[in-house]
Structures are given as structure tokens and as C-alpha cells.
Coordinates of N, CA and C in Angstrom, one line a residue:
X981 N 57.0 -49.6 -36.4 CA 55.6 -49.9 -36.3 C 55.4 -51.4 -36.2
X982 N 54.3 -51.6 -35.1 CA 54.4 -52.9 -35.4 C 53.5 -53.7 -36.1
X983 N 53.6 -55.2 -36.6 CA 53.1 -56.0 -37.4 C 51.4 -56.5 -37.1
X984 N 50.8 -56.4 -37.9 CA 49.1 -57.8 -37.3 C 49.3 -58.8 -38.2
X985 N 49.3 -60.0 -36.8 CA 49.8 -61.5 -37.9 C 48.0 -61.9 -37.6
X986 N 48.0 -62.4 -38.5 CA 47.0 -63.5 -38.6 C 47.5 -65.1 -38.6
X987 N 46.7 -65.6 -37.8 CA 47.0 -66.8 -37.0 C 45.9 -68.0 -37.1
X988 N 46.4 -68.6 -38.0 CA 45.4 -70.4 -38.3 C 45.1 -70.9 -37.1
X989 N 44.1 -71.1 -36.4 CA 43.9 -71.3 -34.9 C 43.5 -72.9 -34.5
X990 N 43.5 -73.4 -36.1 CA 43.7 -74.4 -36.0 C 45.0 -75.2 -35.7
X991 N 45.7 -74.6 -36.7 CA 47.4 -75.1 -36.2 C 48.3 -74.3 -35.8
X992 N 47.7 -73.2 -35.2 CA 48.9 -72.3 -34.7 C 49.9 -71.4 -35.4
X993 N 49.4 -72.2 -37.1 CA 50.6 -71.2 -38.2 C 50.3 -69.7 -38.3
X994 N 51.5 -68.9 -38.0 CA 51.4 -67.6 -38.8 C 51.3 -67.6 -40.1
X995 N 50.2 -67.2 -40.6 CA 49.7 -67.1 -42.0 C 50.1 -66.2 -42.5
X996 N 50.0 -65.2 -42.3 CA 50.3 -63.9 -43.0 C 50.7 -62.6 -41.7
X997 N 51.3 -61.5 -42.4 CA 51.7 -60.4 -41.8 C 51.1 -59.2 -41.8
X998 N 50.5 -58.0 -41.6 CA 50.6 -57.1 -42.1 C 50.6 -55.8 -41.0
X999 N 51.1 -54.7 -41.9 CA 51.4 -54.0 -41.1 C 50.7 -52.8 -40.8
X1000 N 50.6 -52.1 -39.5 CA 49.8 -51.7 -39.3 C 49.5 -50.4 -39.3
X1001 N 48.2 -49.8 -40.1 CA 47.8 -48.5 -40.8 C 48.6 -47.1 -39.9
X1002 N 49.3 -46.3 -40.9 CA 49.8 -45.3 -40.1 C 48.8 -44.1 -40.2
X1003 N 49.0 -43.2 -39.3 CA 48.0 -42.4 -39.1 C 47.5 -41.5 -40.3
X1004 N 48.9 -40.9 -41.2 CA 48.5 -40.3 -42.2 C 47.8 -41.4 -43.3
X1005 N 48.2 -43.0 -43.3 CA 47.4 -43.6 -44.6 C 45.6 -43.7 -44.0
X1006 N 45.5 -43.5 -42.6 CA 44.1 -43.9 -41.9 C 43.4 -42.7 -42.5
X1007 N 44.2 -41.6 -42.4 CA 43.1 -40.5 -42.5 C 42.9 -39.6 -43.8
X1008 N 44.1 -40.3 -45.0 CA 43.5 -40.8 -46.1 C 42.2 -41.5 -46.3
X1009 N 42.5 -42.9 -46.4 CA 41.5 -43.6 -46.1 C 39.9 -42.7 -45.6
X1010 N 40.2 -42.3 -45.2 CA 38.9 -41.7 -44.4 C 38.6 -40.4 -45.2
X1011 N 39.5 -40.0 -45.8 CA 39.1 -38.7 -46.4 C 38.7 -39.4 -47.7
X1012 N 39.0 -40.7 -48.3 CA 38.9 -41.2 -49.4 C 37.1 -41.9 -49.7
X1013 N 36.5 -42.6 -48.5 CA 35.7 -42.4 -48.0 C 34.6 -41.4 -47.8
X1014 N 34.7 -40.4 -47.6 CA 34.4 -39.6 -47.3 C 33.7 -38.6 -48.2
X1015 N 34.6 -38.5 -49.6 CA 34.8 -38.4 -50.9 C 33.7 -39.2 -51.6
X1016 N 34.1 -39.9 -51.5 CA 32.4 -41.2 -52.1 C 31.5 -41.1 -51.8
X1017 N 31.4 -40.6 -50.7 CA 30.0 -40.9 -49.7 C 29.3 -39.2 -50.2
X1018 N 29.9 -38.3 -50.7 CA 29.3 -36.7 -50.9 C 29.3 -37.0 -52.1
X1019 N 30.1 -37.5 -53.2 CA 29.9 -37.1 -54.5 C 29.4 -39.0 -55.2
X1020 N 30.0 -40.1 -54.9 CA 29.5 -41.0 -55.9 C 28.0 -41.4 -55.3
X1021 N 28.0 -41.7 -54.1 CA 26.7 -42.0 -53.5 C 25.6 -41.2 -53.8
X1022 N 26.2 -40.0 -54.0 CA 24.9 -39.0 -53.6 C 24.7 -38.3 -55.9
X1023 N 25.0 -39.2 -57.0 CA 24.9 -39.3 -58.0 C 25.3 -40.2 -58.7
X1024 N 24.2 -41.7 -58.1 CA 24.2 -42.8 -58.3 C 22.6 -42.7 -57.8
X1025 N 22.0 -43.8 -58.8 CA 20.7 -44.2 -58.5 C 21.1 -45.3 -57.5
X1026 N 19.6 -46.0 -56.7 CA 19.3 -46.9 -56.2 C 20.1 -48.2 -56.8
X1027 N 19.2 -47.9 -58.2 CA 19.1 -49.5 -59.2 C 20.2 -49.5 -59.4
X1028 N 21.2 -48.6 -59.5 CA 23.0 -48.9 -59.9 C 23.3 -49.6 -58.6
X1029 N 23.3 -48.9 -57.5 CA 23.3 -49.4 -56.5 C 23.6 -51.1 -56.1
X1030 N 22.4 -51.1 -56.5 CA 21.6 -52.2 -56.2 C 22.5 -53.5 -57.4
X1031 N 22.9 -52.8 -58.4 CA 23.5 -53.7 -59.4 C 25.1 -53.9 -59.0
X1032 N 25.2 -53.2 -58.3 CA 26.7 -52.9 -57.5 C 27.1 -54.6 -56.4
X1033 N 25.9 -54.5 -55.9 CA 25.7 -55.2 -55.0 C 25.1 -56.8 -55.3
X1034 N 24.2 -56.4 -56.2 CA 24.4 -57.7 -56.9 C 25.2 -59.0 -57.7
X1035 N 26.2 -58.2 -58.3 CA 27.7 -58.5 -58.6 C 28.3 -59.4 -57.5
X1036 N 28.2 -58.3 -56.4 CA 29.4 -58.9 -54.9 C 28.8 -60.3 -54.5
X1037 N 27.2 -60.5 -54.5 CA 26.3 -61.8 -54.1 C 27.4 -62.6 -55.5
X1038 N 26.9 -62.2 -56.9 CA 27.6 -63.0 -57.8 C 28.9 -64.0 -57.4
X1039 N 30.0 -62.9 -57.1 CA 31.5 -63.5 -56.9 C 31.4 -64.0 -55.6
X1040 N 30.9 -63.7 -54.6 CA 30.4 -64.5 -53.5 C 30.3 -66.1 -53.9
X1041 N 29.3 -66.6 -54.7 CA 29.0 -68.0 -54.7 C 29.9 -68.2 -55.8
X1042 N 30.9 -67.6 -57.3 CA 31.6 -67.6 -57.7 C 33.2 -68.3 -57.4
X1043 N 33.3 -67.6 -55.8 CA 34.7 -67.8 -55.6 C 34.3 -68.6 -53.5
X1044 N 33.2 -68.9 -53.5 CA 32.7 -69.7 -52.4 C 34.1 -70.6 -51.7
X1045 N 34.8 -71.5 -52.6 CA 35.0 -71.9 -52.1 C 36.6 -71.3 -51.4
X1046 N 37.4 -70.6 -52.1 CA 38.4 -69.8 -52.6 C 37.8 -68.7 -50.8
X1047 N 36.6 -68.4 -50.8 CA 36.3 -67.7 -49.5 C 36.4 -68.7 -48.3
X1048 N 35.8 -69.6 -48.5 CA 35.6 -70.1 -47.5 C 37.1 -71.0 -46.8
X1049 N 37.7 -71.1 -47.7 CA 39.7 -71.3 -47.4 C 40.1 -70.6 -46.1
X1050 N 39.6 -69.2 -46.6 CA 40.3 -68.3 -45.7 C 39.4 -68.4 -44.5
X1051 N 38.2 -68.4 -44.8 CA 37.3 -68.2 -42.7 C 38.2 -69.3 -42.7
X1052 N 38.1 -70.9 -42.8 CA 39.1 -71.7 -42.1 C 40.1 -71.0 -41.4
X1053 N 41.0 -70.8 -42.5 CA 42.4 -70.3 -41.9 C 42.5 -69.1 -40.9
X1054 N 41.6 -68.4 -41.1 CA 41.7 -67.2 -40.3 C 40.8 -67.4 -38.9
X1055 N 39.8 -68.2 -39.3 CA 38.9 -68.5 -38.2 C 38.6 -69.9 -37.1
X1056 N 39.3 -70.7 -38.1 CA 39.5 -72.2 -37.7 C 37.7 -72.8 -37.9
X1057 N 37.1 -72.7 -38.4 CA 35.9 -73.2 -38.5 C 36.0 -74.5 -39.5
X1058 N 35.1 -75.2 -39.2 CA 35.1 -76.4 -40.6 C 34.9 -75.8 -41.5
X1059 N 35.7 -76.4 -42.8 CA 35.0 -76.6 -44.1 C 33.6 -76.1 -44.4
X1060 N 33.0 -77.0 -43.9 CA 31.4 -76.8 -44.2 C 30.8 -75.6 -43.8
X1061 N 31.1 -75.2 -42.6 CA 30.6 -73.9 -42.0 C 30.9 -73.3 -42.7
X1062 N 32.0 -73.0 -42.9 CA 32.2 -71.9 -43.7 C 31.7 -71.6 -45.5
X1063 N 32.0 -72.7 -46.2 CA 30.6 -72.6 -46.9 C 29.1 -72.0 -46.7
X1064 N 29.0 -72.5 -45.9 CA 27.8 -72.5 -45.5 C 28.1 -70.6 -45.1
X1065 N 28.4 -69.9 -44.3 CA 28.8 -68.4 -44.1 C 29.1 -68.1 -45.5
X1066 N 29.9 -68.5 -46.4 CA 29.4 -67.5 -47.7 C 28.6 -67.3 -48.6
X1067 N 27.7 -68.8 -48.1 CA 26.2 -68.4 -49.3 C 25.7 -68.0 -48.6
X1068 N 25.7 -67.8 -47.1 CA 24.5 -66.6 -46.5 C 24.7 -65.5 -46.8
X1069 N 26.0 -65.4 -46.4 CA 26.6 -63.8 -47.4 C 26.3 -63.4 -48.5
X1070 N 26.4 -64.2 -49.4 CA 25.9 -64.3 -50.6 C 23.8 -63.9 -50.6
X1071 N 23.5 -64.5 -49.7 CA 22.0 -64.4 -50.2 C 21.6 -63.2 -49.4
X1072 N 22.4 -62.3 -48.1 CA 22.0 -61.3 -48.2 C 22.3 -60.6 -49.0
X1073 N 23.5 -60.5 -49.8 CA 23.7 -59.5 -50.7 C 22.8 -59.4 -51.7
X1074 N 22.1 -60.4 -52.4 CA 21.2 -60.5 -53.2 C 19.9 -59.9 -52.7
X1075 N 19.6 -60.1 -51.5 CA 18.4 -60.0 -50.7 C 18.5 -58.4 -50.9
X1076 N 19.2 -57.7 -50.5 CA 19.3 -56.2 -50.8 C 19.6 -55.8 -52.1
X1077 N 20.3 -56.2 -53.3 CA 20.2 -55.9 -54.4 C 18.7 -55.7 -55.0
X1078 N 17.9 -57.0 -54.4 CA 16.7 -57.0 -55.1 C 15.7 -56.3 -54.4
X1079 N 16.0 -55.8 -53.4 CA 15.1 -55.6 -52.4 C 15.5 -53.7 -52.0
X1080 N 16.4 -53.7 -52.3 CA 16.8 -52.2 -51.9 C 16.5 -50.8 -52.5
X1081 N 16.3 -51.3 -54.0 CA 15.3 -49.7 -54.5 C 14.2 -49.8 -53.9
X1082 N 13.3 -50.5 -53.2 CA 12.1 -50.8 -52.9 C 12.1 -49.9 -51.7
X1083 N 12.6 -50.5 -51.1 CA 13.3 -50.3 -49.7 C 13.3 -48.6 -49.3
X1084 N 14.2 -48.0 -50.1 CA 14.6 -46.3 -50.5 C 13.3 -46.0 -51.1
X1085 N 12.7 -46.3 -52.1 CA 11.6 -45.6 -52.9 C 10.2 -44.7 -51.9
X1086 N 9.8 -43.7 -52.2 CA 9.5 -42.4 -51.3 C 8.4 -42.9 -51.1
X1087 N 7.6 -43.0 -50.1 CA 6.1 -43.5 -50.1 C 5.3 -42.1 -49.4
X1088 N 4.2 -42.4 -49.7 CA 3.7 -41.1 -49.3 C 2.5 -41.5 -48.3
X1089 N 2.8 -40.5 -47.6 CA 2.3 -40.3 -46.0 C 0.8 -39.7 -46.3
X1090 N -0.3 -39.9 -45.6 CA -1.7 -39.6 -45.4 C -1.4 -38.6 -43.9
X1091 N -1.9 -37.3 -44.4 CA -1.7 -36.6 -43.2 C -2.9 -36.5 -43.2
X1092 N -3.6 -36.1 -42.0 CA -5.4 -35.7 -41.7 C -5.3 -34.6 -41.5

């Protein structure tokens, strides 16, 4: 089977290797998926949810810079951009943490 390198496109270094999903790990994966989506999703509130996702904003600006290492290397972008790409990421994840029971919560319709 063969390999997916990832490539510093700034300097042309192969960075890393990996190898590529076989059909029975894919459709694991997908049955693994699949699985969450009928039983944890669907007996999980919003607000857990929503706390779930708050966390990820957390480590987001947590490990900022540790992220933004890799868009370089994987993407070749400056430094700063890429900072700059993980607090956005960062502030949508928050933006829906705080915003997403809202969001879901049942509103009620005026029929005539």
C-alpha cells in the first residue's frame, strides 16, 4: 500500500509519512462513527455539547502556538498567519459553544 508524505512546501522536507487507510480500517472508522452519531449524540444534551466544544476553543489558544508550527510546516504559511488561523478557530469554536443550545432550542411557531 502506498505511503501519504507530507511535505514542508517551504523547504521541500518530507516531514512525515503515513500510510494509507485500508479499506477494512475505513469502514471501521465509519461504522465507529456511525455508532456515536445513533447512541452518544442522540443521549447527550446540547449544554454537554456545547461544553465539549468549549474545551477544544480552550486547547486551541492553549497550544496556539504548538498548532500553528504545523499549518507552517504543512502549509508553508508565515508564522503570524497561522496564529492568526488558530484563534479564529479558536473563536469559532467558542462562538458555538456559547451560542449553540440557543441555536437547537425549540421555538414555537404561530400558525393562523
Amino acid at each position: 500500500m502506498s505511503d501519504y508524505a507530507v511535505i514542508d512546501p517551504s523547504t521541500g522536507e518530507r516531514v512525515e509519512e503515513f500510510e494509507v487507510i485500508s479499506e477494512q480500517d475505513l469502514a471501521s472508522a465509519i461504522g465507529s462513527a456511525h455508532e456515536a452519531y445513533t447512541t452518544w449524540s442522540r443521549t447527550t444534551t446540547a449544554e454537554q455539547r456545547a461544553a465539549l466544544i468549549r474545551r477544544v476553543a480552550e486547547l486551541h489558544v492553549e497550544r496556539k502556538d504548538e498548532l500553528a508550527e504545523i499549518i507552517v510546516r504543512e502549509m508553508g504559511k508565515p508564522l503570524a498567519q497561522a496564529v492568526g488561523e488558530v484563534e479564529f478557530a479558536a473563536d469559532i469554536y467558542a462562538y458555538y459553544a456559547d451560542n449553540g443550545p440557543g441555536f437547537l432550542a425549540d421555538e414555537p411557531i404561530q400558525v393562523d
